[in-house]
PDB file of C-alpha atoms and ligand atoms in Angstrom:
ATOM      1  CA  MET L  48     -58.406 -21.324 196.894  1.00  0.00           C
ATOM      2  CA  SER L  49     -55.955 -20.244 199.524  1.00  0.00           C
ATOM      3  CA  MET L  50     -52.719 -22.481 199.812  1.00  0.00           C
ATOM      4  CA  SER L  51     -51.300 -20.866 203.012  1.00  0.00           C
ATOM      5  CA  CYS L  52     -48.422 -22.520 204.545  1.00  0.00           C
ATOM      6  CA  LEU L  53     -49.195 -23.664 208.140  1.00  0.00           C
ATOM      7  CA  LEU L  54     -45.871 -25.214 208.945  1.00  0.00           C
ATOM      8  CA  GLU L  55     -42.802 -24.987 207.500  1.00  0.00           C
ATOM      9  CA  ALA L  56     -39.211 -26.435 208.073  1.00  0.00           C
ATOM     10  CA  ARG L  57     -36.190 -24.928 206.519  1.00  0.00           C
ATOM     11  CA  ALA L  58     -32.980 -26.941 206.544  1.00  0.00           C
ATOM     12  CA  VAL L  59     -33.858 -28.619 209.945  1.00  0.00           C
ATOM     13  CA  ALA L  60     -31.433 -31.277 211.865  1.00  0.00           C
ATOM     14  CA  HIS L  61     -31.320 -32.820 214.925  1.00  0.00           C
ATOM     15  CA  THR L  62     -28.548 -34.905 216.615  1.00  0.00           C
ATOM     16  CA  TYR L  63     -29.535 -36.602 219.792  1.00  0.00           C
ATOM     17  CA  ARG L  64     -27.197 -36.211 222.835  1.00  0.00           C
ATOM     18  CA  ASP L  65     -24.706 -39.335 222.472  1.00  0.00           C
ATOM     19  CA  GLY L  66     -27.018 -40.515 219.655  1.00  0.00           C
ATOM     20  CA  PRO L  67     -27.277 -40.380 215.779  1.00  0.00           C
ATOM     21  CA  ARG L  68     -27.838 -37.403 213.570  1.00  0.00           C
ATOM     22  CA  ALA L  69     -31.684 -38.415 213.301  1.00  0.00           C
ATOM     23  CA  VAL L  70     -32.709 -35.687 210.992  1.00  0.00           C
ATOM     24  CA  ASP L  71     -30.287 -34.127 208.815  1.00  0.00           C
ATOM     25  CA  GLY L  72     -31.161 -31.241 206.827  1.00  0.00           C
ATOM     26  CA  VAL L  73     -35.114 -31.308 205.798  1.00  0.00           C
ATOM     27  CA  ASP L  74     -37.176 -28.550 204.013  1.00  0.00           C
ATOM     28  CA  PHE L  75     -40.820 -29.388 204.495  1.00  0.00           C
ATOM     29  CA  ARG L  76     -44.121 -27.484 204.041  1.00  0.00           C
ATOM     30  CA  LEU L  77     -47.790 -28.156 204.982  1.00  0.00           C
ATOM     31  CA  ARG L  78     -50.417 -26.053 203.711  1.00  0.00           C
ATOM     32  CA  GLU L  79     -54.064 -25.727 204.427  1.00  0.00           C
ATOM     33  CA  ARG L  80     -56.053 -28.934 203.035  1.00  0.00           C
ATOM     34  CA  GLU L  81     -53.033 -31.004 202.695  1.00  0.00           C
ATOM     35  CA  LEU L  82     -52.796 -34.451 204.021  1.00  0.00           C
ATOM     36  CA  VAL L  83     -49.015 -35.295 203.773  1.00  0.00           C
ATOM     37  CA  VAL L  84     -47.944 -38.749 204.834  1.00  0.00           C
ATOM     38  CA  VAL L  85     -44.082 -39.177 205.789  1.00  0.00           C
ATOM     39  CA  LEU L  86     -42.743 -42.872 204.917  1.00  0.00           C
ATOM     40  CA  GLY L  87     -39.531 -44.293 205.691  1.00  0.00           C
ATOM     41  CA  PRO L  88     -37.751 -47.246 207.050  1.00  0.00           C
ATOM     42  CA  ASN L  89     -37.183 -47.666 211.003  1.00  0.00           C
ATOM     43  CA  GLY L  90     -35.001 -45.176 212.416  1.00  0.00           C
ATOM     44  CA  SER L  91     -34.923 -42.718 209.303  1.00  0.00           C
ATOM     45  CA  GLY L  92     -35.907 -39.907 211.335  1.00  0.00           C
ATOM     46  CA  LYS L  93     -39.806 -39.809 210.872  1.00  0.00           C
ATOM     47  CA  SER L  94     -40.839 -39.396 214.385  1.00  0.00           C
ATOM     48  CA  THR L  95     -37.904 -36.689 215.253  1.00  0.00           C
ATOM     49  CA  LEU L  96     -39.017 -34.773 212.412  1.00  0.00           C
ATOM     50  CA  LEU L  97     -42.709 -34.626 213.602  1.00  0.00           C
ATOM     51  CA  LYS L  98     -41.479 -33.647 217.077  1.00  0.00           C
ATOM     52  CA  LEU L  99     -39.347 -30.760 215.694  1.00  0.00           C
ATOM     53  CA  LEU L 100     -42.500 -29.649 213.729  1.00  0.00           C
ATOM     54  CA  GLY L 101     -44.572 -29.954 216.708  1.00  0.00           C
ATOM     55  CA  GLY L 102     -42.116 -28.040 218.845  1.00  0.00           C
ATOM     56  CA  LEU L 103     -41.780 -31.130 221.216  1.00  0.00           C
ATOM     57  CA  ILE L 104     -37.803 -31.019 220.523  1.00  0.00           C
ATOM     58  CA  PRO L 105     -36.545 -27.483 220.374  1.00  0.00           C
ATOM     59  CA  CYS L 106     -35.050 -26.763 216.842  1.00  0.00           C
ATOM     60  CA  ARG L 107     -31.455 -26.020 217.166  1.00  0.00           C
ATOM     61  CA  GLU L 108     -30.330 -26.336 213.684  1.00  0.00           C
ATOM     62  CA  GLY L 109     -32.327 -24.814 210.849  1.00  0.00           C
ATOM     63  CA  GLU L 110     -35.906 -23.350 211.616  1.00  0.00           C
ATOM     64  CA  VAL L 111     -39.559 -24.456 212.122  1.00  0.00           C
ATOM     65  CA  LEU L 112     -42.250 -21.871 211.505  1.00  0.00           C
ATOM     66  CA  LEU L 113     -45.783 -22.055 212.448  1.00  0.00           C
ATOM     67  CA  ARG L 114     -47.762 -19.555 210.617  1.00  0.00           C
ATOM     68  CA  GLU L 115     -44.601 -17.894 209.702  1.00  0.00           C
ATOM     69  CA  LYS L 116     -43.323 -17.301 213.199  1.00  0.00           C
ATOM     70  CA  PRO L 117     -40.492 -19.594 215.005  1.00  0.00           C
ATOM     71  CA  ILE L 118     -42.323 -22.601 216.689  1.00  0.00           C
ATOM     72  CA  GLY L 119     -40.193 -21.823 219.894  1.00  0.00           C
ATOM     73  CA  ALA L 120     -41.410 -18.230 219.937  1.00  0.00           C
ATOM     74  CA  TRP L 121     -45.233 -19.242 220.492  1.00  0.00           C
ATOM     75  CA  ARG L 122     -46.478 -19.191 223.957  1.00  0.00           C
ATOM     76  CA  PHE L 123     -47.393 -23.015 224.943  1.00  0.00           C
ATOM     77  CA  ARG L 124     -51.037 -22.698 225.159  1.00  0.00           C
ATOM     78  CA  GLU L 125     -51.512 -20.412 221.915  1.00  0.00           C
ATOM     79  CA  ARG L 126     -49.272 -23.061 219.941  1.00  0.00           C
ATOM     80  CA  ALA L 127     -51.386 -25.852 221.278  1.00  0.00           C
ATOM     81  CA  ARG L 128     -54.480 -24.018 219.542  1.00  0.00           C
ATOM     82  CA  HIS L 129     -52.565 -24.214 216.287  1.00  0.00           C
ATOM     83  CA  VAL L 130     -50.940 -27.503 216.269  1.00  0.00           C
ATOM     84  CA  ALA L 131     -51.563 -30.766 218.109  1.00  0.00           C
ATOM     85  CA  VAL L 132     -49.227 -33.674 218.078  1.00  0.00           C
ATOM     86  CA  VAL L 133     -50.307 -37.378 218.416  1.00  0.00           C
ATOM     87  CA  PRO L 134     -47.398 -39.375 219.674  1.00  0.00           C
ATOM     88  CA  GLN L 135     -46.405 -42.906 218.797  1.00  0.00           C
ATOM     89  CA  PHE L 136     -46.491 -44.160 222.287  1.00  0.00           C
ATOM     90  CA  LEU L 137     -47.400 -42.648 225.623  1.00  0.00           C
ATOM     91  CA  PRO L 138     -44.384 -42.527 228.021  1.00  0.00           C
ATOM     92  CA  ALA L 139     -46.557 -43.558 230.566  1.00  0.00           C
ATOM     93  CA  LEU L 140     -50.352 -44.887 230.879  1.00  0.00           C
ATOM     94  CA  PRO L 141     -52.144 -42.401 232.870  1.00  0.00           C
ATOM     95  CA  ASP L 142     -54.448 -43.565 235.665  1.00  0.00           C
ATOM     96  CA  LEU L 143     -57.307 -41.437 234.301  1.00  0.00           C
ATOM     97  CA  LEU L 144     -60.620 -42.455 232.622  1.00  0.00           C
ATOM     98  CA  VAL L 145     -60.755 -42.170 229.076  1.00  0.00           C
ATOM     99  CA  ALA L 146     -63.081 -38.997 228.756  1.00  0.00           C
ATOM    100  CA  ASP L 147     -60.819 -37.017 231.410  1.00  0.00           C
ATOM    101  CA  PHE L 148     -57.824 -38.120 229.422  1.00  0.00           C
ATOM    102  CA  VAL L 149     -59.523 -36.747 226.224  1.00  0.00           C
ATOM    103  CA  LEU L 150     -60.640 -33.780 228.231  1.00  0.00           C
ATOM    104  CA  GLY L 151     -56.952 -32.922 228.716  1.00  0.00           C
ATOM    105  CA  GLY L 152     -56.865 -31.864 225.097  1.00  0.00           C
ATOM    106  CA  ARG L 153     -59.047 -28.880 225.841  1.00  0.00           C
ATOM    107  CA  TYR L 154     -56.294 -27.151 228.230  1.00  0.00           C
ATOM    108  CA  ALA L 155     -55.463 -24.639 225.391  1.00  0.00           C
ATOM    109  CA  HIS L 156     -58.977 -23.621 225.481  1.00  0.00           C
ATOM    110  CA  ARG L 157     -59.576 -23.228 229.013  1.00  0.00           C
ATOM    111  CA  HIS L 158     -59.074 -20.005 231.042  1.00  0.00           C
ATOM    112  CA  GLY L 159     -56.876 -21.041 234.147  1.00  0.00           C
ATOM    113  CA  TRP L 160     -57.704 -24.291 236.029  1.00  0.00           C
ATOM    114  CA  ASN L 161     -61.174 -23.937 236.434  1.00  0.00           C
ATOM    115  CA  GLN L 162     -63.949 -26.620 235.890  1.00  0.00           C
ATOM    116  CA  SER L 163     -64.258 -27.527 232.310  1.00  0.00           C
ATOM    117  CA  GLY L 164     -67.736 -26.214 230.807  1.00  0.00           C
ATOM    118  CA  ALA L 165     -70.489 -28.091 229.118  1.00  0.00           C
ATOM    119  CA  HIS L 166     -68.981 -26.848 225.972  1.00  0.00           C
ATOM    120  CA  ASP L 167     -65.692 -28.766 226.468  1.00  0.00           C
ATOM    121  CA  ARG L 168     -67.709 -31.984 227.512  1.00  0.00           C
ATOM    122  CA  GLN L 169     -69.447 -31.497 224.260  1.00  0.00           C
ATOM    123  CA  VAL L 170     -66.439 -31.361 222.179  1.00  0.00           C
ATOM    124  CA  VAL L 171     -64.940 -34.217 224.183  1.00  0.00           C
ATOM    125  CA  SER L 172     -68.046 -36.597 223.387  1.00  0.00           C
ATOM    126  CA  HIS L 173     -67.915 -35.648 219.932  1.00  0.00           C
ATOM    127  CA  ALA L 174     -64.204 -36.121 219.304  1.00  0.00           C
ATOM    128  CA  LEU L 175     -64.561 -39.731 221.025  1.00  0.00           C
ATOM    129  CA  GLU L 176     -67.566 -40.443 218.644  1.00  0.00           C
ATOM    130  CA  ARG L 177     -65.689 -39.402 215.589  1.00  0.00           C
ATOM    131  CA  CYS L 178     -62.872 -41.889 216.544  1.00  0.00           C
ATOM    132  CA  ASP L 179     -65.343 -44.442 217.197  1.00  0.00           C
ATOM    133  CA  ALA L 180     -64.216 -44.542 220.927  1.00  0.00           C
ATOM    134  CA  ALA L 181     -67.430 -43.308 222.524  1.00  0.00           C
ATOM    135  CA  ASP L 182     -67.879 -46.894 223.782  1.00  0.00           C
ATOM    136  CA  VAL L 183     -64.758 -46.647 226.029  1.00  0.00           C
ATOM    137  CA  ALA L 184     -65.317 -43.222 227.259  1.00  0.00           C
ATOM    138  CA  CYS L 185     -65.772 -44.344 230.988  1.00  0.00           C
ATOM    139  CA  ARG L 186     -63.124 -47.103 230.933  1.00  0.00           C
ATOM    140  CA  SER L 187     -59.584 -46.649 232.472  1.00  0.00           C
ATOM    141  CA  MET L 188     -56.901 -45.529 230.166  1.00  0.00           C
ATOM    142  CA  GLN L 189     -55.031 -48.582 231.483  1.00  0.00           C
ATOM    143  CA  GLU L 190     -57.550 -51.259 230.783  1.00  0.00           C
ATOM    144  CA  ILE L 191     -58.645 -50.514 226.947  1.00  0.00           C
ATOM    145  CA  SER L 192     -56.926 -52.280 224.125  1.00  0.00           C
ATOM    146  CA  GLY L 193     -53.935 -51.055 222.044  1.00  0.00           C
ATOM    147  CA  GLY L 194     -56.125 -50.262 219.188  1.00  0.00           C
ATOM    148  CA  GLN L 195     -58.607 -48.468 221.190  1.00  0.00           C
ATOM    149  CA  ARG L 196     -55.919 -46.460 223.127  1.00  0.00           C
ATOM    150  CA  GLN L 197     -54.532 -45.315 219.758  1.00  0.00           C
ATOM    151  CA  ARG L 198     -58.122 -43.978 218.567  1.00  0.00           C
ATOM    152  CA  VAL L 199     -58.352 -42.108 222.041  1.00  0.00           C
ATOM    153  CA  LEU L 200     -55.096 -40.557 221.472  1.00  0.00           C
ATOM    154  CA  LEU L 201     -56.497 -39.204 218.003  1.00  0.00           C
ATOM    155  CA  ALA L 202     -59.575 -38.011 219.855  1.00  0.00           C
ATOM    156  CA  ARG L 203     -57.754 -35.973 222.364  1.00  0.00           C
ATOM    157  CA  ALA L 204     -55.832 -34.228 219.600  1.00  0.00           C
ATOM    158  CA  LEU L 205     -59.036 -33.418 217.912  1.00  0.00           C
ATOM    159  CA  ALA L 206     -60.647 -32.252 221.271  1.00  0.00           C
ATOM    160  CA  GLN L 207     -57.796 -29.612 221.001  1.00  0.00           C
ATOM    161  CA  GLU L 208     -59.445 -28.251 217.799  1.00  0.00           C
ATOM    162  CA  ALA L 209     -55.993 -27.216 216.441  1.00  0.00           C
ATOM    163  CA  ASP L 210     -55.741 -26.493 212.703  1.00  0.00           C
ATOM    164  CA  VAL L 211     -52.500 -28.632 212.371  1.00  0.00           C
ATOM    165  CA  LEU L 212     -52.562 -32.316 213.206  1.00  0.00           C
ATOM    166  CA  LEU L 213     -49.302 -34.017 213.567  1.00  0.00           C
ATOM    167  CA  VAL L 214     -49.820 -37.942 213.718  1.00  0.00           C
ATOM    168  CA  ASP L 215     -47.240 -40.560 214.350  1.00  0.00           C
ATOM    169  CA  GLU L 216     -48.222 -44.037 213.415  1.00  0.00           C
ATOM    170  CA  PRO L 217     -52.008 -43.847 213.859  1.00  0.00           C
ATOM    171  CA  THR L 218     -53.103 -47.000 212.415  1.00  0.00           C
ATOM    172  CA  ASN L 219     -50.381 -49.248 213.947  1.00  0.00           C
ATOM    173  CA  SER L 220     -52.700 -51.486 215.935  1.00  0.00           C
ATOM    174  CA  LEU L 221     -55.893 -51.061 214.264  1.00  0.00           C
ATOM    175  CA  ASP L 222     -57.999 -53.592 212.551  1.00  0.00           C
ATOM    176  CA  PRO L 223     -58.361 -52.915 208.689  1.00  0.00           C
ATOM    177  CA  GLU L 224     -61.896 -51.391 209.066  1.00  0.00           C
ATOM    178  CA  HIS L 225     -60.385 -48.780 211.853  1.00  0.00           C
ATOM    179  CA  GLN L 226     -57.285 -48.097 209.776  1.00  0.00           C
ATOM    180  CA  VAL L 227     -59.550 -46.876 206.817  1.00  0.00           C
ATOM    181  CA  ARG L 228     -61.913 -44.968 209.235  1.00  0.00           C
ATOM    182  CA  VAL L 229     -58.854 -43.145 210.815  1.00  0.00           C
ATOM    183  CA  PHE L 230     -57.500 -42.040 207.235  1.00  0.00           C
ATOM    184  CA  ALA L 231     -60.926 -41.308 205.960  1.00  0.00           C
ATOM    185  CA  LEU L 232     -61.461 -39.093 209.240  1.00  0.00           C
ATOM    186  CA  LEU L 233     -58.111 -37.316 208.667  1.00  0.00           C
ATOM    187  CA  ALA L 234     -59.184 -36.564 205.015  1.00  0.00           C
ATOM    188  CA  GLU L 235     -62.639 -35.240 206.069  1.00  0.00           C
ATOM    189  CA  LEU L 236     -60.790 -32.833 208.535  1.00  0.00           C
ATOM    190  CA  VAL L 237     -58.280 -31.713 205.987  1.00  0.00           C
ATOM    191  CA  ALA L 238     -61.044 -31.365 203.407  1.00  0.00           C
ATOM    192  CA  ALA L 239     -62.773 -28.896 206.008  1.00  0.00           C
ATOM    193  CA  GLY L 240     -59.829 -26.537 206.045  1.00  0.00           C
ATOM    194  CA  ARG L 241     -57.196 -28.246 208.354  1.00  0.00           C
ATOM    195  CA  ALA L 242     -53.929 -29.990 207.591  1.00  0.00           C
ATOM    196  CA  ALA L 243     -52.367 -33.007 208.758  1.00  0.00           C
ATOM    197  CA  CYS L 244     -48.886 -34.866 208.536  1.00  0.00           C
ATOM    198  CA  VAL L 245     -48.970 -38.412 209.208  1.00  0.00           C
ATOM    199  CA  VAL L 246     -46.175 -40.858 209.751  1.00  0.00           C
ATOM    200  CA  THR L 247     -47.107 -44.279 208.735  1.00  0.00           C
ATOM    201  CA  HIS L 248     -45.705 -47.641 207.189  1.00  0.00           C
ATOM    202  CA  ASP L 249     -48.907 -48.170 205.526  1.00  0.00           C
ATOM    203  CA  LEU L 250     -47.889 -47.493 201.998  1.00  0.00           C
ATOM    204  CA  ASN L 251     -51.305 -48.307 200.618  1.00  0.00           C
ATOM    205  CA  LEU L 252     -53.225 -45.951 202.919  1.00  0.00           C
ATOM    206  CA  ALA L 253     -50.690 -43.118 202.092  1.00  0.00           C
ATOM    207  CA  SER L 254     -51.488 -44.251 198.099  1.00  0.00           C
ATOM    208  CA  GLN L 255     -55.340 -43.581 198.676  1.00  0.00           C
ATOM    209  CA  PHE L 256     -55.386 -40.660 200.987  1.00  0.00           C
ATOM    210  CA  ALA L 257     -52.187 -38.597 200.774  1.00  0.00           C
ATOM    211  CA  THR L 258     -51.806 -35.269 199.001  1.00  0.00           C
ATOM    212  CA  ARG L 259     -48.104 -35.824 198.900  1.00  0.00           C
ATOM    213  CA  ILE L 260     -45.911 -38.342 200.412  1.00  0.00           C
ATOM    214  CA  GLY L 261     -42.519 -37.501 201.906  1.00  0.00           C
ATOM    215  CA  LEU L 262     -40.063 -40.474 201.619  1.00  0.00           C
ATOM    216  CA  MET L 263     -37.463 -40.315 204.557  1.00  0.00           C
ATOM    217  CA  ALA L 264     -34.309 -42.413 204.666  1.00  0.00           C
ATOM    218  CA  ALA L 265     -31.314 -41.849 207.019  1.00  0.00           C
ATOM    219  CA  GLY L 266     -32.498 -38.431 208.078  1.00  0.00           C
ATOM    220  CA  ARG L 267     -33.115 -37.008 204.833  1.00  0.00           C
ATOM    221  CA  MET L 268     -36.279 -36.434 202.863  1.00  0.00           C
ATOM    222  CA  VAL L 269     -35.225 -38.062 199.746  1.00  0.00           C
ATOM    223  CA  LEU L 270     -38.586 -37.192 197.753  1.00  0.00           C
ATOM    224  CA  ASP L 271     -41.769 -35.136 198.417  1.00  0.00           C
ATOM    225  CA  ALA L 272     -44.174 -35.915 195.657  1.00  0.00           C
ATOM    226  CA  PRO L 273     -47.677 -37.138 194.859  1.00  0.00           C
ATOM    227  CA  PRO L 274     -48.345 -40.758 195.644  1.00  0.00           C
ATOM    228  CA  GLU L 275     -48.225 -41.847 191.964  1.00  0.00           C
ATOM    229  CA  ALA L 276     -44.539 -40.554 191.810  1.00  0.00           C
ATOM    230  CA  VAL L 277     -43.416 -42.280 195.070  1.00  0.00           C
ATOM    231  CA  LEU L 278     -45.088 -45.887 195.151  1.00  0.00           C
ATOM    232  CA  ARG L 279     -42.856 -46.961 192.164  1.00  0.00           C
ATOM    233  CA  ARG L 280     -40.173 -49.597 192.240  1.00  0.00           C
ATOM    234  CA  GLU L 281     -37.385 -47.116 191.118  1.00  0.00           C
ATOM    235  CA  VAL L 282     -37.919 -44.993 194.199  1.00  0.00           C
ATOM    236  CA  LEU L 283     -38.979 -47.499 196.930  1.00  0.00           C
ATOM    237  CA  GLN L 284     -36.455 -50.291 196.070  1.00  0.00           C
ATOM    238  CA  PRO L 285     -33.198 -48.361 197.087  1.00  0.00           C
ATOM    239  CA  VAL L 286     -35.164 -47.373 200.306  1.00  0.00           C
ATOM    240  CA  TYR L 287     -36.980 -50.651 201.396  1.00  0.00           C
ATOM    241  CA  GLY L 288     -35.263 -53.270 199.480  1.00  0.00           C
ATOM    242  CA  GLU L 289     -36.401 -55.857 196.873  1.00  0.00           C
ATOM    243  CA  HIS L 290     -39.318 -57.612 198.934  1.00  0.00           C
ATOM    244  CA  LEU L 291     -42.372 -55.471 197.665  1.00  0.00           C
ATOM    245  CA  TYR L 292     -44.811 -56.394 195.406  1.00  0.00           C
ATOM    246  CA  TYR L 293     -45.980 -53.721 193.169  1.00  0.00           C
ATOM    247  CA  GLY L 294     -49.559 -53.544 191.974  1.00  0.00           C
ATOM    248  CA  ARG L 295     -52.604 -51.308 191.310  1.00  0.00           C
ATOM    249  CA  PHE L 296     -56.084 -51.245 192.776  1.00  0.00           C
ATOM    250  CA  ASP L 297     -58.953 -52.020 190.247  1.00  0.00           C
ATOM    251  CA  ASP L 298     -61.075 -49.167 189.656  1.00  0.00           C
ATOM    252  CA  GLY L 299     -62.859 -50.642 186.609  1.00  0.00           C
ATOM    253  CA  ARG L 300     -61.041 -48.088 184.460  1.00  0.00           C
ATOM    254  CA  GLY L 301     -57.756 -49.132 184.529  1.00  0.00           C
ATOM    255  CA  GLY L 302     -56.448 -46.164 186.530  1.00  0.00           C
ATOM    256  CA  GLY L 303     -56.552 -47.226 190.042  1.00  0.00           C
ATOM    257  CA  ALA L 304     -54.096 -46.094 192.841  1.00  0.00           C
ATOM    258  CA  PRO L 305     -50.830 -47.954 193.094  1.00  0.00           C
ATOM    259  CA  PHE L 306     -50.376 -50.276 196.041  1.00  0.00           C
ATOM    260  CA  VAL L 307     -47.482 -52.077 197.279  1.00  0.00           C
ATOM    261  CA  LEU L 308     -47.410 -55.453 199.639  1.00  0.00           C
ATOM    262  CA  PRO L 309     -44.646 -56.923 201.628  1.00  0.00           C
ATOM    263  CA  TRP L 310     -43.788 -60.250 199.314  1.00  0.00           C
ATOM    264  CA  LEU L 311     -41.236 -62.896 199.217  1.00  0.00           C
ATOM    265  CA  GLN L 312     -41.249 -64.483 195.831  1.00  0.00           C
ATOM    266  CA  LYS L 313     -41.182 -68.213 196.140  1.00  0.00           C
ATOM    267  CA  PRO L 314     -38.449 -69.914 194.036  1.00  0.00           C
TER     268      PRO L 314
HETATM  269  P1  LIG Y 267     -38.236 -43.213 212.776  1.00  0.00           P
HETATM  270  O1  LIG Y 267     -39.277 -42.691 213.619  1.00  0.00           O
HETATM  271  O2  LIG Y 267     -38.278 -43.053 211.567  1.00  0.00           O
HETATM  272  O3  LIG Y 267     -38.428 -44.780 213.174  1.00  0.00           O
HETATM  273  P2  LIG Y 267     -36.980 -41.792 214.844  1.00  0.00           P
HETATM  274  O4  LIG Y 267     -36.999 -40.462 214.554  1.00  0.00           O
HETATM  275  O5  LIG Y 267     -37.622 -42.276 216.113  1.00  0.00           O
HETATM  276  O6  LIG Y 267     -37.067 -42.790 213.604  1.00  0.00           O
HETATM  277  O7  LIG Y 267     -35.145 -41.812 215.365  1.00  0.00           O
HETATM  278  C1  LIG Y 267     -34.170 -41.763 214.233  1.00  0.00           C
HETATM  279  C2  LIG Y 267     -32.904 -42.047 214.902  1.00  0.00           C
HETATM  280  O8  LIG Y 267     -32.732 -41.349 216.375  1.00  0.00           O
HETATM  281  C3  LIG Y 267     -32.872 -43.542 215.379  1.00  0.00           C
HETATM  282  O9  LIG Y 267     -31.547 -44.013 215.123  1.00  0.00           O
HETATM  283  C4  LIG Y 267     -33.164 -43.450 216.840  1.00  0.00           C
HETATM  284  O10 LIG Y 267     -32.596 -44.660 217.371  1.00  0.00           O
HETATM  285  C5  LIG Y 267     -32.468 -42.088 217.182  1.00  0.00           C
HETATM  286  N1  LIG Y 267     -33.370 -41.751 218.499  1.00  0.00           N
HETATM  287  C6  LIG Y 267     -34.711 -41.634 218.480  1.00  0.00           C
HETATM  288  N2  LIG Y 267     -35.028 -40.965 219.529  1.00  0.00           N
HETATM  289  C7  LIG Y 267     -33.966 -41.034 220.326  1.00  0.00           C
HETATM  290  C8  LIG Y 267     -33.593 -40.515 221.965  1.00  0.00           C
HETATM  291  N3  LIG Y 267     -34.718 -39.869 222.406  1.00  0.00           N
HETATM  292  N4  LIG Y 267     -32.552 -40.411 222.098  1.00  0.00           N
HETATM  293  C9  LIG Y 267     -31.451 -40.946 221.372  1.00  0.00           C
HETATM  294  N5  LIG Y 267     -31.489 -41.432 220.107  1.00  0.00           N
HETATM  295  C10 LIG Y 267     -32.882 -41.432 219.585  1.00  0.00           C
HETATM  296 MG1  LIG Y 268     -41.178 -43.450 214.715  1.00  0.00          MG
END
């Protein structure tokens, strides 16, 4: 099986102007058919790393390579055919219908600003369906719920048809059923040959779906390993503290995936 490296970061670092050193020398690789989850406490640099990987923040220290070519050297539309970024937040809510917002994801495939074709509209409705958001297609972006909006953001990235998806906290305001469905969808896309890097706080979805987990702390990647090696007290306690309960899912054979829950032991 081909394991070509789609996206690679070499010793990347980023310091915000008048701000902290948010990312501090990270090496990272994303290959075909990998679903890599990035975990880490608030402010540990996850979103900044994702933006560096996606070229949304210019990489000034170290380098980011998309298909072995520096991310900054790609033309914008060409890059967009290879990597789609799903942000944690939208800077402002667009005054658009959901379907038109998702159609915006097709810009990389359109020639100039001519009207979208039947194929574009077909891709958009398929993307909305896969994200279970077809029912809000004709609603305003400003009126749908936070969870619906999150699924619409993902649909826009799917409509972009990039082979690399960089997704920032996609399940934050989702109900449990939709949390599982979003990760199952990402896993399905990855199994079909794409790659995804997903920032999340959900250790348990990471445990079930990740090929690898990158654990960040204070701008550094402290561990990059399979879930089994990361969801352990020795690894997580120094990063997240002591308020975690460690268990295993029951697979009937005593070999279920590890899980971790926020937990305050009662005296
Ligand atoms: P995470 O996603 O892991 O919570 P971020 O990458 O968003 O962390 O932030 C890492 C650090 O950089 C934090 O200290 C945060 O306050 C800071 N930071 C993030 N974005 C900006 C910005 N636009 N300007 C200045 N500092 C920022
Ligand atoms: Mg973040």
